[in-house]
Coordinates of C-alpha atoms in Angstrom, one line a residue:
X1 CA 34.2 42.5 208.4
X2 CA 33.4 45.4 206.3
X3 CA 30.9 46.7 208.0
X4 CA 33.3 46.6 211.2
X5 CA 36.3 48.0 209.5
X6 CA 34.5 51.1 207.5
X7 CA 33.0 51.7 211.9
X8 CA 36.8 51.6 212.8
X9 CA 38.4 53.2 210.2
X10 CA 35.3 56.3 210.8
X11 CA 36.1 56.6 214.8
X12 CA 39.9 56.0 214.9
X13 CA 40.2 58.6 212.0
X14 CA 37.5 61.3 214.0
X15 CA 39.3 60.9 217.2
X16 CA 43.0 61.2 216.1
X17 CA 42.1 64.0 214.2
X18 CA 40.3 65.7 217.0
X19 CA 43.1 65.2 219.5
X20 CA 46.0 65.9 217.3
X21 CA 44.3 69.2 216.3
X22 CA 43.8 70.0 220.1
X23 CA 47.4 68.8 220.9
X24 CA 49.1 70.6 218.0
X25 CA 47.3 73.9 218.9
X26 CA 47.8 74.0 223.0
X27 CA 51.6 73.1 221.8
X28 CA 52.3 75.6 219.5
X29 CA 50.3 78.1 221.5
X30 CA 52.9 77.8 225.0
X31 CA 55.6 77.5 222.6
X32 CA 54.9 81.0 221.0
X33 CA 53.6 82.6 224.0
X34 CA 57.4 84.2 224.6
X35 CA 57.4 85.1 220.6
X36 CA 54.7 87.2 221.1
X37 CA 55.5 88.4 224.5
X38 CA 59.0 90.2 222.7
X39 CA 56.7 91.1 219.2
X40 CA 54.7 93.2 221.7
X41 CA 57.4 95.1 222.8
X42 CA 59.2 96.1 219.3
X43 CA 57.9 97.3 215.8
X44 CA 58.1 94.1 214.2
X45 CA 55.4 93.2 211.9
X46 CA 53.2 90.9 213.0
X47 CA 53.3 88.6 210.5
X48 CA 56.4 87.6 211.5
X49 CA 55.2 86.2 214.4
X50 CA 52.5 84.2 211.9
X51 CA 55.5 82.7 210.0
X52 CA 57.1 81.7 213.1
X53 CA 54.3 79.8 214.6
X54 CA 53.7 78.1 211.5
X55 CA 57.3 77.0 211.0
X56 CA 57.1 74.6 214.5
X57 CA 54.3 73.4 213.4
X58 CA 55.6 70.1 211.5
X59 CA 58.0 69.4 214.5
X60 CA 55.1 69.8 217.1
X61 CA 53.2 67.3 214.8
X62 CA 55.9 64.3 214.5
X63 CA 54.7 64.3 218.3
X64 CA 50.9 64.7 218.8
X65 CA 50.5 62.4 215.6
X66 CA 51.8 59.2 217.4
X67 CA 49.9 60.7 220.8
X68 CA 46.9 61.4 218.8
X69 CA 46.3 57.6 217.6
X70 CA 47.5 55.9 220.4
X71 CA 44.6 58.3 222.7
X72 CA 42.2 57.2 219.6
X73 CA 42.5 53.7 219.9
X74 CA 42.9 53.5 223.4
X75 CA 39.2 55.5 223.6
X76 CA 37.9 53.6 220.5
X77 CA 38.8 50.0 221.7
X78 CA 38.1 50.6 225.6
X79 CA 34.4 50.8 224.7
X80 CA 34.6 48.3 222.7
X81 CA 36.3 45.9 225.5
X82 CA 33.7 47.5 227.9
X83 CA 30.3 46.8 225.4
X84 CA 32.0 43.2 225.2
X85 CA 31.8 43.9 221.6
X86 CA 35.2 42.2 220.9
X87 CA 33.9 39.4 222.9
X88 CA 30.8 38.9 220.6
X89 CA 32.8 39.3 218.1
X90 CA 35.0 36.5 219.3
X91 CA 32.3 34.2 220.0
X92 CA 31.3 34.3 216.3
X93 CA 34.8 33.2 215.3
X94 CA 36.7 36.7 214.4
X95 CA 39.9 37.1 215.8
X96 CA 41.5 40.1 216.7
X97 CA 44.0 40.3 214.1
X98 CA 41.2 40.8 211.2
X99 CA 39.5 43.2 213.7
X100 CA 42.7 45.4 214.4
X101 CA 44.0 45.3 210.5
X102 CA 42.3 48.9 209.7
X103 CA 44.2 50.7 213.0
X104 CA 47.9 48.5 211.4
X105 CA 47.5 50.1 208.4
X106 CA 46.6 53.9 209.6
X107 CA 49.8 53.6 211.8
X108 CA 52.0 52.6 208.6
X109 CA 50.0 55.6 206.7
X110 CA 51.1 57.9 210.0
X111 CA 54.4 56.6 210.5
X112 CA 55.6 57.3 206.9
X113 CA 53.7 60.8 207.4
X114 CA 56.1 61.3 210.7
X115 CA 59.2 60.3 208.8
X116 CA 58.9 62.4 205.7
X117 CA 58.2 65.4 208.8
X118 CA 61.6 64.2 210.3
X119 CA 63.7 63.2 207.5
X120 CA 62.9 66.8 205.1
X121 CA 60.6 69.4 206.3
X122 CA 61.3 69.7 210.7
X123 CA 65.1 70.1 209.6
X124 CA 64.2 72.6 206.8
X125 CA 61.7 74.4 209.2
X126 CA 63.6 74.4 212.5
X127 CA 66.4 76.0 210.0
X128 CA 64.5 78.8 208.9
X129 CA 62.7 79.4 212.3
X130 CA 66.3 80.1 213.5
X131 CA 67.2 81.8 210.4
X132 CA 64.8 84.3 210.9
X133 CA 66.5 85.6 214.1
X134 CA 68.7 87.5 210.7
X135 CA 65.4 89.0 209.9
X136 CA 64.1 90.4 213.1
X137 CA 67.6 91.8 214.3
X138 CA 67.7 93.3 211.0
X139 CA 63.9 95.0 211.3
X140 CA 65.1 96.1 215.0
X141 CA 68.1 95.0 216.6
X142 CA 66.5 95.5 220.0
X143 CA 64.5 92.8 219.2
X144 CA 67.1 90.4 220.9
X145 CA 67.6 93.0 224.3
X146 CA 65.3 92.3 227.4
X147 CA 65.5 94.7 230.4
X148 CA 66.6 93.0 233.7
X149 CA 67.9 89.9 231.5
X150 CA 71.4 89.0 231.2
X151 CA 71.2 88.7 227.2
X152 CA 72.7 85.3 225.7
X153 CA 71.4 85.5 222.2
X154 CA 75.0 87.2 220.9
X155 CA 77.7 85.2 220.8
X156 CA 80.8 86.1 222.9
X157 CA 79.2 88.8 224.9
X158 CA 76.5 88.6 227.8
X159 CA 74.4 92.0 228.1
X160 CA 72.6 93.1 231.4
X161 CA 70.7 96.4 231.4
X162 CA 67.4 98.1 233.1
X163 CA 65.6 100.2 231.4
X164 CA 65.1 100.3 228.0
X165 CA 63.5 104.0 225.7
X166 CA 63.5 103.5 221.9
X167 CA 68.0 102.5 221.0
X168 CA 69.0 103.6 224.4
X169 CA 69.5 101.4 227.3
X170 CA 70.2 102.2 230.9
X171 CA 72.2 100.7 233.4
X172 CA 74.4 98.9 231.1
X173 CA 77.1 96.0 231.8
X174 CA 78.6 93.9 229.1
X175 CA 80.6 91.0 229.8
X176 CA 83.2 90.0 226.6
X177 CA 83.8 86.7 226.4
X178 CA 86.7 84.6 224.8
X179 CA 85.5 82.8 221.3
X180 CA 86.6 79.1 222.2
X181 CA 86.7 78.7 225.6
X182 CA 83.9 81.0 226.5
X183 CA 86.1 82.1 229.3
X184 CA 85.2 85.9 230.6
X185 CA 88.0 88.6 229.4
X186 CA 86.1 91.5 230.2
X187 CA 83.6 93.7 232.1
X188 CA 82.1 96.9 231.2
X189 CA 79.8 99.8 232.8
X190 CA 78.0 102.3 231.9
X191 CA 75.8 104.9 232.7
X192 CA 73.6 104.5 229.0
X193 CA 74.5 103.1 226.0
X194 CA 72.6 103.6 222.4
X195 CA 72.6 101.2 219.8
X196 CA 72.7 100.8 216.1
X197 CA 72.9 98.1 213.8
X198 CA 75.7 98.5 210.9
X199 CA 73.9 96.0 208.2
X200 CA 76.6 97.0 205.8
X201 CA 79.3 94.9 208.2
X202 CA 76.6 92.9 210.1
X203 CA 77.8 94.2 213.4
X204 CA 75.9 95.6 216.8
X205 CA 77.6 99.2 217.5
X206 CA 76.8 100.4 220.9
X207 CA 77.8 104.3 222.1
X208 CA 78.7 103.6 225.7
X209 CA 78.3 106.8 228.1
X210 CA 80.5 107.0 230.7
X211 CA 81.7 103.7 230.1
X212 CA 84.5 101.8 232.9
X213 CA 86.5 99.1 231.9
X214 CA 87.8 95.8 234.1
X215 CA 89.6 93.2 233.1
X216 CA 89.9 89.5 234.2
X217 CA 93.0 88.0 234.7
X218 CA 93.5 84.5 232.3
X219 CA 92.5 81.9 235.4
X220 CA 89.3 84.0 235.2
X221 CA 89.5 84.9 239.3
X222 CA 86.8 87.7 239.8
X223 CA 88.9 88.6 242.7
X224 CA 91.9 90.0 240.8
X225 CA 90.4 92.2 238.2
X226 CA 92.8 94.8 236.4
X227 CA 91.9 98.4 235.2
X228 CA 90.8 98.9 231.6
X229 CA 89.6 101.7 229.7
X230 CA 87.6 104.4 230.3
X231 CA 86.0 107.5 228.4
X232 CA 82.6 109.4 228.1
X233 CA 81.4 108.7 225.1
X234 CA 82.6 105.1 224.1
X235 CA 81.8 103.1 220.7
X236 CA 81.5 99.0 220.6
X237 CA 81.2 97.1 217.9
X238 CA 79.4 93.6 218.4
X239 CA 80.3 91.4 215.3
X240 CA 77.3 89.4 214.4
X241 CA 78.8 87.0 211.8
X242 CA 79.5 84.1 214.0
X243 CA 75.5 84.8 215.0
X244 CA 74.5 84.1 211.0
X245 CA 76.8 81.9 210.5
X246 CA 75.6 79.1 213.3
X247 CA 72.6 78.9 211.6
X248 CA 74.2 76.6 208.7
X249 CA 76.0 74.1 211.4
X250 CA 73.5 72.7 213.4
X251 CA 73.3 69.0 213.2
X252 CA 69.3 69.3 214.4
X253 CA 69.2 71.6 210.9
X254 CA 70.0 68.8 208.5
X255 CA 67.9 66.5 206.6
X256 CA 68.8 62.8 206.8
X257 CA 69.8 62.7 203.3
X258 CA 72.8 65.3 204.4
X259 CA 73.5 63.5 207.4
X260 CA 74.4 60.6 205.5
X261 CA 76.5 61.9 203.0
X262 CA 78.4 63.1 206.3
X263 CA 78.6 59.6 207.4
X264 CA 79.5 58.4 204.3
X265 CA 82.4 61.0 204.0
X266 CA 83.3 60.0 207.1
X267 CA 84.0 56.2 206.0
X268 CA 85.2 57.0 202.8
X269 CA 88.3 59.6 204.3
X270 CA 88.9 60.3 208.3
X271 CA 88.0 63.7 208.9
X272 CA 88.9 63.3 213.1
X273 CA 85.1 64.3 213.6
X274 CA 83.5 61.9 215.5
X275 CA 80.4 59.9 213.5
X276 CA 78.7 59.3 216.7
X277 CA 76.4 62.3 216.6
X278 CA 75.6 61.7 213.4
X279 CA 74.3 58.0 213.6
X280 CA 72.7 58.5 216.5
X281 CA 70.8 61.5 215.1
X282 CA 70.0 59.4 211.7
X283 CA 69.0 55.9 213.8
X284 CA 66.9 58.6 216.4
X285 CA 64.7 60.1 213.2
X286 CA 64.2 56.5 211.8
X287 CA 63.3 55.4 215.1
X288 CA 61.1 58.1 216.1
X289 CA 59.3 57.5 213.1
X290 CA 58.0 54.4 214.3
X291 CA 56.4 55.7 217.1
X292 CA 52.9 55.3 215.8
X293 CA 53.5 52.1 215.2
X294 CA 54.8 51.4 218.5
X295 CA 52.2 53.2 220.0
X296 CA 49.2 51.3 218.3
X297 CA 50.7 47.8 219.2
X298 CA 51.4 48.5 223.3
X299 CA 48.4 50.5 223.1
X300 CA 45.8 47.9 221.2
X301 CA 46.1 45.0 223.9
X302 CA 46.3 47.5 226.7
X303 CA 42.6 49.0 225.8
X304 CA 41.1 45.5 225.2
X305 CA 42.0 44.1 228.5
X306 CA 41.3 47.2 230.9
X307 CA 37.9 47.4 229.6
X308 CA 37.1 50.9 230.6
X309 CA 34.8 52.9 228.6
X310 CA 36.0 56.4 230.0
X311 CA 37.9 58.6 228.1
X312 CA 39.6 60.1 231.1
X313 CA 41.2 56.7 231.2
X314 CA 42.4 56.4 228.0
X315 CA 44.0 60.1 228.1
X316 CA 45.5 59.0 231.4
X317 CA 47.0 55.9 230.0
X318 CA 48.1 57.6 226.4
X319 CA 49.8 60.5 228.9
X320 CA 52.0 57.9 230.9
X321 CA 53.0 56.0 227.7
X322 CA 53.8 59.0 225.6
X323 CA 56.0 60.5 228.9
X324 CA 58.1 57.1 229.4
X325 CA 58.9 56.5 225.6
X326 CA 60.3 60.0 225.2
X327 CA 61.9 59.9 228.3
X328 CA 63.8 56.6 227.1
X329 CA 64.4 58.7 223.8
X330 CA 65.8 61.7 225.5
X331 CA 68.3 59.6 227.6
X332 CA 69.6 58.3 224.3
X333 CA 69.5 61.2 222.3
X334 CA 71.5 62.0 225.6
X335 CA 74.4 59.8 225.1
X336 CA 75.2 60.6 221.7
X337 CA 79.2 62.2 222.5
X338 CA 79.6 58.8 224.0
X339 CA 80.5 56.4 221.1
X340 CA 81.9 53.5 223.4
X341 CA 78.2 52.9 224.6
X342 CA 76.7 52.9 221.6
X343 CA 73.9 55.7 221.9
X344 CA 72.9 54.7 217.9
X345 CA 71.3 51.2 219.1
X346 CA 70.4 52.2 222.7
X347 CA 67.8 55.1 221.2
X348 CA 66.2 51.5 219.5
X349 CA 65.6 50.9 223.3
X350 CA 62.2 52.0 223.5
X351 CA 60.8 50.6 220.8
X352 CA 62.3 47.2 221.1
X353 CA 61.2 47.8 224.5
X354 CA 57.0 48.6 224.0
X355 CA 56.9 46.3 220.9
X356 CA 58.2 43.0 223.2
X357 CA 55.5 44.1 226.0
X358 CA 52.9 45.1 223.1
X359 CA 52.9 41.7 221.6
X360 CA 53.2 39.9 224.8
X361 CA 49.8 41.7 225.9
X362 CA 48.3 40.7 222.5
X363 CA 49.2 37.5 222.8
X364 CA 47.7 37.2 226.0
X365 CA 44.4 39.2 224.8
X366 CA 44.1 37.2 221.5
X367 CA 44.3 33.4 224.0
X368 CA 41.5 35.5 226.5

C-alpha cells in the first residue's frame, strides 16, 4: 500500500498542480485584459497593473483549486479503471477505501487551504483591489473616463463624451443623479469640458464650455424637461467621498471573523438591519470551502466506473461538474435578501446534493 500511495500521492499532486497553474493563469489573464486595455491609454505606472493582477489572484485560486483536483483524479483514476488496475487490485483483497485514503487527505489539506483564502486574504485582497481605484484616480483622474462610454464608476453622475486629448473631453453630457433613489435630476451639454482633480477636497472639477442645462421633473418624465442654467465657461464639482468611502461597506470586503461579530451584534441588540446577508455570506464561505472535498468524493466513483483513459474526458466531465455546483451556489448566494426562504441552508444544497450522489456511486463502485 505504500508503494501505491507514494504513485498516487506523485500523480494527483503533478496534475493538480499543472491544471491549477494553467487555470489560475488563463483566469487572471481575461480578467485583466480590460485593466490593461485602460493602463494603455493613461500615464499610470505599470506596476500598478502588476499589483492588481496579483491581488485576484487568491480569489481566482479558491476556484481552480477544487477544479484542479477534481480534473486530477478524474485523469489519474480513469486510467486506472481503464488498465483494470483497481480491479487487480481488488482481486488481491484491497478495497477502495485504503486505495483512495491519499486523494481524502489532499482534499482536507486543500479544503483548509480554500478556507483560510476565503475566510482572510480574498476579503482583504478584493478590498484593496477596489481600494486602489483611490490610487489611480489620484495618479490620473481620466483614468476612470472612456470615450463613447456612458461612465458609471462616479457615484451620482453618469458621463458620456467622444473624444478625449490629454484633461479635455469633447462632446460632453452629464447626467446628475439623486443620492438615494438614483432617480435622474439633471442633464447637461457641452461643447468641451476639461478636468482637474481637487485632491485637497477629494472632488472631480470639470470646466464645462458652453455648457446647457435641463432639468427633470420629480416623476422623472423625459418628456417634460424644464430649463436650467446656462453659461460659457461653467465649473462642476464631482464629490468623490461617497466613491472612497464604499470601499469600507462592502459585505464581499469582510473577513468572516467581522461578519460574525456583525451577527453577533445583531443578537445581542436589534439594529433593524437584516442578518440574512450576513449568514448567508458566512454559511456560503464555509461551504465553499468544502468544495474540494465535494469534488473528490462525486468525482472518485465517477472515474472508476467510466473507465476511460482519455484526458479529454476527464476535462469534460470536471467542466460540467464544476459549471452545475457553482450554478447551484450562485442561485443561493442569489437569494440572500430573502430571509423567509432560508438562503443560509439552501447554499448547503450543493454539497449535500454531490456528497448523497458521491457516496451512492462509491457504494455502488466499492460492491462492483
Amino acid at each position: 500500500m505504500t508503494l501505491i500511495h507514494n504513485y498516487l500521492y506523485r500523480e494527483i499532486i503533478l496534475f493538480t498542480a499543472a491544471i491549477i497553474g494553467v487555470l489560475t493563469f488563463l483566469l487572471v489573464a481575461v480578467s485583466m485584459f480590460k485593466v490593461l486595455q485602460t493602463l494603455m491609454y493613461t500615464d499610470l505606472p505599470m506596476w500598478l497593473a502588476a499589483k492588481l493582477m496579483f491581488l485576484g489572484i487568491p480569489l481566482t485560486l479558491t476556484l481552480t483549486i477544487p477544479a484542479g483536483l477534481l480534473a486530477a483524479v478524474m485523469i489519474v483514476f480513469g486510467r486506472m479503471s481503464s488498465d483494470r488496475e483497481l480491479l487487480a487490485l481488488k482481486a488481491s483483497g484491497i478495497g477502495l477505501a485504503p486505495i483512495v485514503t491519499p486523494v481524502i487527505f489532499l482534499a482536507i489539506g486543500l479544503s483548509v487551504l480554500d478556507y483560510w483564502l476565503v475566510a482572510y486574504v480574498v476579503p482583504e485582497c478584493q478590498k484593496e483591489f477596489n481600494g486602489m481605484k483611490h490610487e489611480i484616480v489620484t495618479n490620473n483622474p481620466m483614468a476612470l473616463l472612456n470615450a463613447e462610454e456612458v461612465v458609471d464608476k462616479i457615484p451620482g453622475w453618469r458621463i458620456y463624451f467622444t473624444k478625449k486629448e490629454g484633461p479635455q473631453l469633447d462632446n460632453v453630457y452629464l447626467w446628475r443623479l439623486e443620492d438615494v433613489t438614483n432617480r435622474l435630476t439633471s442633464q447637461i451639454h457641452a461643447d468641451h469640458a476639461i478636468i482637474d482633480l481637487d485632491l485637497e477636497h477629494q472632488q472631480l472639477v470639470m470646466k464645462l464650455l458652453n455648457e446647457h442645462e435641463e432639468n427633470y421633473p420629480g416623476n422623472g418624465d423625459a418628456s417634460k424637461l424644464s430649463p436650467g442654467g446656462e453659461g460659457e465657461q461653467v465649473a462642476k464639482a464631482v464629490s468623490l467621498n461617497s466613491f472612497y468611502e464604499k470601499i469600507q461597506k462592502r459585505l464581499a470586503w469582510m473577513t468572516l471573523p467581522d461578519i460574525w461579530d456583525i451577527i453577533y451584534a445583531m443578537q445581542s441588540g436589534p439594529t433593524g438591519e437584516q442578518a440574512s446577508p450576513y449568514l448567508t455570506e458566512l454559511q456560503a464561505r464555509i461551504s465553499f470551502s468544502l468544495t474540494a472535498i465535494t469534488f473528490v468524493i462525486v468525482g472518485l466513483p465517477l472515474a472508476i466506473q467510466t473507465q476511460r483513459r482519455e484526458t479529454s474526458f476527464g476535462v469534460v466531465i470536471t467542466f460540467l461538474i464544476v459549471l452545475l455546483y457553482y450554478v447551484l451556489g450562485a442561485v443561493g448566494k442569489g437569494l440572500k435578501g430573502h430571509a423567509g426562504l432560508y438562503p443560509e441552508l439552501i447554499i448547503w444544497a450543493p454539497n449535500v446534493l454531490f456528497e448523497t450522489v458521491g457516496f451512492y456511486l462509491f457504494y455502488r463502485a466499492n460492491r462492483m
